[in-house]
PDB file of C-alpha atoms (C1' of nucleotides) in Angstrom:
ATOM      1  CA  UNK A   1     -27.415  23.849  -5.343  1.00  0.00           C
ATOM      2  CA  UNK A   2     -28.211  21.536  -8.389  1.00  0.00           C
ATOM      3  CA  UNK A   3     -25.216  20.097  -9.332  1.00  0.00           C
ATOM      4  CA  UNK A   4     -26.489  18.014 -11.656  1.00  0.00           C
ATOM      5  CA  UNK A   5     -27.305  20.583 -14.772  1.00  0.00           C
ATOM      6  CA  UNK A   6     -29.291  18.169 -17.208  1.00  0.00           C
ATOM      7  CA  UNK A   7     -29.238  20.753 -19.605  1.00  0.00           C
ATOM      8  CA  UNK A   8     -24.888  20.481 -19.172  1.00  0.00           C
ATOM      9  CA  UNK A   9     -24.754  18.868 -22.904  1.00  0.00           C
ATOM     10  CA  UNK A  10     -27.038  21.039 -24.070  1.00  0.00           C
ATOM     11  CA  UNK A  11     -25.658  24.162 -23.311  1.00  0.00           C
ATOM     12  CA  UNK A  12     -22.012  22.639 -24.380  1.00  0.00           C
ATOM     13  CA  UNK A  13     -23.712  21.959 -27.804  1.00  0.00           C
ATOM     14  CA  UNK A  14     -25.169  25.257 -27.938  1.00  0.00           C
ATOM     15  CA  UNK A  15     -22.044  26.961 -27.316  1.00  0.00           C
ATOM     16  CA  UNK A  16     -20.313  25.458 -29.597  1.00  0.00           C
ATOM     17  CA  UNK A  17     -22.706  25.889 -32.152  1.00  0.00           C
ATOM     18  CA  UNK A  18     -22.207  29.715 -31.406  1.00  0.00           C
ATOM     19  CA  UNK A  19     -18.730  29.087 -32.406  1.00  0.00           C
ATOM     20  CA  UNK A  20     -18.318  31.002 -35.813  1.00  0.00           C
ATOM     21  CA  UNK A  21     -17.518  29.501 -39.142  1.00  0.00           C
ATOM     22  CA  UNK A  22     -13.677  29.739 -39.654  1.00  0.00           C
ATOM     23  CA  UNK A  23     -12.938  30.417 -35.923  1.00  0.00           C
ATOM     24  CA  UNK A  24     -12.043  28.013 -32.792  1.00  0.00           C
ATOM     25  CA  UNK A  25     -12.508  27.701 -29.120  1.00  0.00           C
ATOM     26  CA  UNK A  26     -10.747  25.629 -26.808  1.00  0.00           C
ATOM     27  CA  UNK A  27     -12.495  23.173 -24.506  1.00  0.00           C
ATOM     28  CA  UNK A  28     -11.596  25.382 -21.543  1.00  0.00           C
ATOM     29  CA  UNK A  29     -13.238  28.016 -22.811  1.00  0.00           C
ATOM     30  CA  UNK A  30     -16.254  26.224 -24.096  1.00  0.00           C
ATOM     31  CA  UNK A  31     -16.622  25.201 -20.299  1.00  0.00           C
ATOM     32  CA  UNK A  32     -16.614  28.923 -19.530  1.00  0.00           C
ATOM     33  CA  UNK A  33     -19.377  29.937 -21.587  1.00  0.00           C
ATOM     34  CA  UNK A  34     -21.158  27.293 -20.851  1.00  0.00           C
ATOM     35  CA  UNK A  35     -21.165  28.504 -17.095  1.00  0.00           C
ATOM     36  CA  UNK A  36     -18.447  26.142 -15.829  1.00  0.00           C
ATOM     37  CA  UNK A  37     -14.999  27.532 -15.654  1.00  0.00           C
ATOM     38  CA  UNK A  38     -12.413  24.855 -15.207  1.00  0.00           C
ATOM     39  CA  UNK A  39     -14.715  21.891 -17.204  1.00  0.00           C
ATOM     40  CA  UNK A  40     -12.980  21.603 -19.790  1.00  0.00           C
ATOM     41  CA  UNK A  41     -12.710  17.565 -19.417  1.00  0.00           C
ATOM     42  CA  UNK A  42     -16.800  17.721 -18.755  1.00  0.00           C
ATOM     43  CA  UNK A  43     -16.341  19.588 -22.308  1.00  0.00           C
ATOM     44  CA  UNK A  44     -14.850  17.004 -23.787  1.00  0.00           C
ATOM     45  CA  UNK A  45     -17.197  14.349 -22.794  1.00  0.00           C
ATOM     46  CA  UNK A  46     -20.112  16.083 -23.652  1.00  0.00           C
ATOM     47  CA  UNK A  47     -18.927  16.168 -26.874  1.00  0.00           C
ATOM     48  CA  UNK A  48     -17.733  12.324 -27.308  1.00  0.00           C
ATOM     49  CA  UNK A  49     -20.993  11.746 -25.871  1.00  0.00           C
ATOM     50  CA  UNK A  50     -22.945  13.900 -28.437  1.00  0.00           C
ATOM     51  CA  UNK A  51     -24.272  12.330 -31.679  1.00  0.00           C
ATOM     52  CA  UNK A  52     -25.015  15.085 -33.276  1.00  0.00           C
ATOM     53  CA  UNK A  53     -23.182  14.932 -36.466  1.00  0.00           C
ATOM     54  CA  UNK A  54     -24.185  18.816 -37.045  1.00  0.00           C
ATOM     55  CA  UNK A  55     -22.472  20.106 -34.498  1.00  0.00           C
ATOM     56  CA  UNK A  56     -19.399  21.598 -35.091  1.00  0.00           C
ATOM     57  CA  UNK A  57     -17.060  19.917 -32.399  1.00  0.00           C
ATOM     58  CA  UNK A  58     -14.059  20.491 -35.202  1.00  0.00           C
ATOM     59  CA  UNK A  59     -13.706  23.972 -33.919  1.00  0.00           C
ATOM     60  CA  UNK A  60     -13.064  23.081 -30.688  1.00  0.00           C
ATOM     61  CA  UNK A  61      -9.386  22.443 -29.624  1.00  0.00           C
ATOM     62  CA  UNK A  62      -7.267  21.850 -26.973  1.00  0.00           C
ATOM     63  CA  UNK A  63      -5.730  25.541 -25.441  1.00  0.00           C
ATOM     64  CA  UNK A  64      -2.222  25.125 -26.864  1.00  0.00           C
ATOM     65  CA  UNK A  65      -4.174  25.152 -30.182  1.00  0.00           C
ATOM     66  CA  UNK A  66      -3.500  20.842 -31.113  1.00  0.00           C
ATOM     67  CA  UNK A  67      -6.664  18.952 -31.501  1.00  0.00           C
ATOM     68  CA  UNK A  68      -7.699  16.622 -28.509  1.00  0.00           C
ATOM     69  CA  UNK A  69      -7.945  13.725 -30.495  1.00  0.00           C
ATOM     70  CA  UNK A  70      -5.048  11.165 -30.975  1.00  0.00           C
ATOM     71  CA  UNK A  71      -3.093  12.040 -33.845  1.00  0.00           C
ATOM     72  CA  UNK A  72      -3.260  10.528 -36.997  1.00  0.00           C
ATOM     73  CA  UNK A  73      -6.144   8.745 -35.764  1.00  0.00           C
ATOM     74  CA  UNK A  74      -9.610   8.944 -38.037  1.00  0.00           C
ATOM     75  CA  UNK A  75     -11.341  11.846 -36.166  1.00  0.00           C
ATOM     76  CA  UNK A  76      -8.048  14.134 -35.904  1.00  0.00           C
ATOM     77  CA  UNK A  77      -7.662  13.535 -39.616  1.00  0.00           C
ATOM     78  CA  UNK A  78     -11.537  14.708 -40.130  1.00  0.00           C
ATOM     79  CA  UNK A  79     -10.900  17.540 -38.027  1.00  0.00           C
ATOM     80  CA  UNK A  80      -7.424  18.763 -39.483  1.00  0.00           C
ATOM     81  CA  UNK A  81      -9.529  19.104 -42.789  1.00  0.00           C
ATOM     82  CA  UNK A  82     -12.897  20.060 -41.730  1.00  0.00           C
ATOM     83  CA  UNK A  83     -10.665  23.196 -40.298  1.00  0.00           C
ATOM     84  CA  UNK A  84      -8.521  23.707 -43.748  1.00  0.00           C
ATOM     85  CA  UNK A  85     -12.063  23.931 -45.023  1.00  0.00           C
ATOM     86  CA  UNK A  86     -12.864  26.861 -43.307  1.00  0.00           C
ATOM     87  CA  UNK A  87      -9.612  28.585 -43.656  1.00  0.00           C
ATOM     88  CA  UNK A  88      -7.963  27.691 -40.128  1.00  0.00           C
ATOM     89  CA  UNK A  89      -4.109  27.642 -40.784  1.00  0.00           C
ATOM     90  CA  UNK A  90      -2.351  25.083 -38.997  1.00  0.00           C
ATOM     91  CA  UNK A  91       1.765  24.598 -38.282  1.00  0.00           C
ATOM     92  CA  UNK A  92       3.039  22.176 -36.935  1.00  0.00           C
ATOM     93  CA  UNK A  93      -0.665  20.347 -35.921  1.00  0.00           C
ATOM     94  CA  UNK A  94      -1.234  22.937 -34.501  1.00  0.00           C
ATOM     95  CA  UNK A  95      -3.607  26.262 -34.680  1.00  0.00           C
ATOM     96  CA  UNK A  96      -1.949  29.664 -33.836  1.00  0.00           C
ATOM     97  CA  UNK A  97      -4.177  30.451 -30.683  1.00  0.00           C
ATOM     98  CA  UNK A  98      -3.894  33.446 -28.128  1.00  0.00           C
ATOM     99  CA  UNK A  99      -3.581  32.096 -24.746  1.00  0.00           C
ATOM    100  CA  UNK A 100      -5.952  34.180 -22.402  1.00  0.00           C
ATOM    101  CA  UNK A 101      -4.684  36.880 -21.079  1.00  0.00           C
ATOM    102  CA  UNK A 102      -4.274  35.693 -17.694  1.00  0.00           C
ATOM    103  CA  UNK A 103      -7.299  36.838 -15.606  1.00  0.00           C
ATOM    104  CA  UNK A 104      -7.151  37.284 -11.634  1.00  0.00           C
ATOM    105  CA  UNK A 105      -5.471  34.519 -10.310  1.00  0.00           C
ATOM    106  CA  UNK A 106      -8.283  34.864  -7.240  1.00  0.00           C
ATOM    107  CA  UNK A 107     -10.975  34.732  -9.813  1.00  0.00           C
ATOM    108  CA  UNK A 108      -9.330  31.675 -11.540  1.00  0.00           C
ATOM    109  CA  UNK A 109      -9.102  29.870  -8.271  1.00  0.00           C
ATOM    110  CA  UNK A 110     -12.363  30.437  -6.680  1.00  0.00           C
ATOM    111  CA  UNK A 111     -13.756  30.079 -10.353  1.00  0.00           C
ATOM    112  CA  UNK A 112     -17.547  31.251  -9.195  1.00  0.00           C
ATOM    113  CA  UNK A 113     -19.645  29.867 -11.702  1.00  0.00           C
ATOM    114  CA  UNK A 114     -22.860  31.665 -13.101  1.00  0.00           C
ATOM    115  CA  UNK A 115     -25.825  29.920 -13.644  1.00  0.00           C
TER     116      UNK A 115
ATOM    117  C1'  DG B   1     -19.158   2.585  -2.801  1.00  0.00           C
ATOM    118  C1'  DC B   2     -14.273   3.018  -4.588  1.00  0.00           C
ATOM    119  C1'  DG B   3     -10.802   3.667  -7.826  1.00  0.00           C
ATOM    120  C1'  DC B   4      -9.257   4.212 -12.626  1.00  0.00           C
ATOM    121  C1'  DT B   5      -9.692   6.880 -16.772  1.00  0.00           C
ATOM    122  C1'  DG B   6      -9.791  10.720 -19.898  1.00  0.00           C
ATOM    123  C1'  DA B   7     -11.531  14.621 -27.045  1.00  0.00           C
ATOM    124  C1'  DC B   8      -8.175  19.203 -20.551  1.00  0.00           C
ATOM    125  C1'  DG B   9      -5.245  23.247 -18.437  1.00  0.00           C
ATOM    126  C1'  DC B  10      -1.321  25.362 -16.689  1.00  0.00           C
ATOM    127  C1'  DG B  11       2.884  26.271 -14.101  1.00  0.00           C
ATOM    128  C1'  DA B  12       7.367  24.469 -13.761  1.00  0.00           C
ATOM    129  C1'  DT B  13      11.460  22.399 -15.845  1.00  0.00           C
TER     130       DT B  13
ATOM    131  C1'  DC C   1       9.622  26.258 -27.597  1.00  0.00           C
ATOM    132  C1'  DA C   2       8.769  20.905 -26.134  1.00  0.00           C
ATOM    133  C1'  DT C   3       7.843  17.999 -22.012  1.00  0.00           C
ATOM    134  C1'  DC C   4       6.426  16.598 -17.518  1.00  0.00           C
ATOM    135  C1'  DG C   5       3.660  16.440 -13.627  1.00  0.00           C
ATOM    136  C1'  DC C   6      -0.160  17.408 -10.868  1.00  0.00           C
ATOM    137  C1'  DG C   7      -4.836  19.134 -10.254  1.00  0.00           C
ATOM    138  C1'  DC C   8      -9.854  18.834 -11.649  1.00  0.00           C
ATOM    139  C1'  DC C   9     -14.367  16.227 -12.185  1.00  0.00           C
ATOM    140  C1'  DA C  10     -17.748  13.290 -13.777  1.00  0.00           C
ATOM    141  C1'  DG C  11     -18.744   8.784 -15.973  1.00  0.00           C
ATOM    142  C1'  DC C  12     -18.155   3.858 -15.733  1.00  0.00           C
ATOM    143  C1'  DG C  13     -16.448  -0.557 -14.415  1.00  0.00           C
TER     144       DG C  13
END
DNA sequence: GCGCTGACGCGAT
DNA sequence: CATCGCGCCAGCG
């Protein structure tokens, strides 16, 4: 019905807060627990859009594991170390993810989401 | 109101 | 593996 979830940031933001120290997520999934399979980009936004400098939007990455930011630019540099802070290896610019193990390709299409 | 843009994802090449 | 291309969707000229 409502489409327009007000509460869209907020839940990104509280998602990724979830995100343990020393561990990542990628956008797509962020969208997923956040009730909105297949948002990654809304993900993304949300999180440009965000000011809070708390939030831990360094753990979030792109699903083949390489920041989203343009590299070697400011941000990607703060988020490359904000991760070797906490541990996060990364080769080649990139963090060793595990792709999902891909679900029901029905599920992934009709993508129901759950409010 | 329309079209371009982007902190994405994934199959195909 | 590294790249390319197309699909998605909402925000913003």
């Amino acid at each position: 019905m409502d489409a327009k979830l007000p509460d869209w940031d907020a839940r990104v933001a509280a998602v990724v807060r979830a995100i343990p120290r020393g561990s990542v997520l990628s956008y797509g999934e962020v969208a997923r627990r956040a009730g909105r399979p297949g948002h990654a980009r809304q993900v993304a936004r949300a999180l440009a859009a965000s000011a809070d400098r708390d939030l831990p939007w360094y753990r979030v990455l792109r699903a083949d594991g390489r920041p989203g930011l343009a590299p070697a630019s400011d941000a990607w540099r703060t988020q490359c170390r904000r991760l070797a802070e906490e541990g996060v290896v990364m080769r080649a610019g990139r963090v060793r993810m595990q792709r999902r193990p891909a679900q029901d390709l029905d599920e992934l299409l009709w993508a129901p989401d759950r409010t």
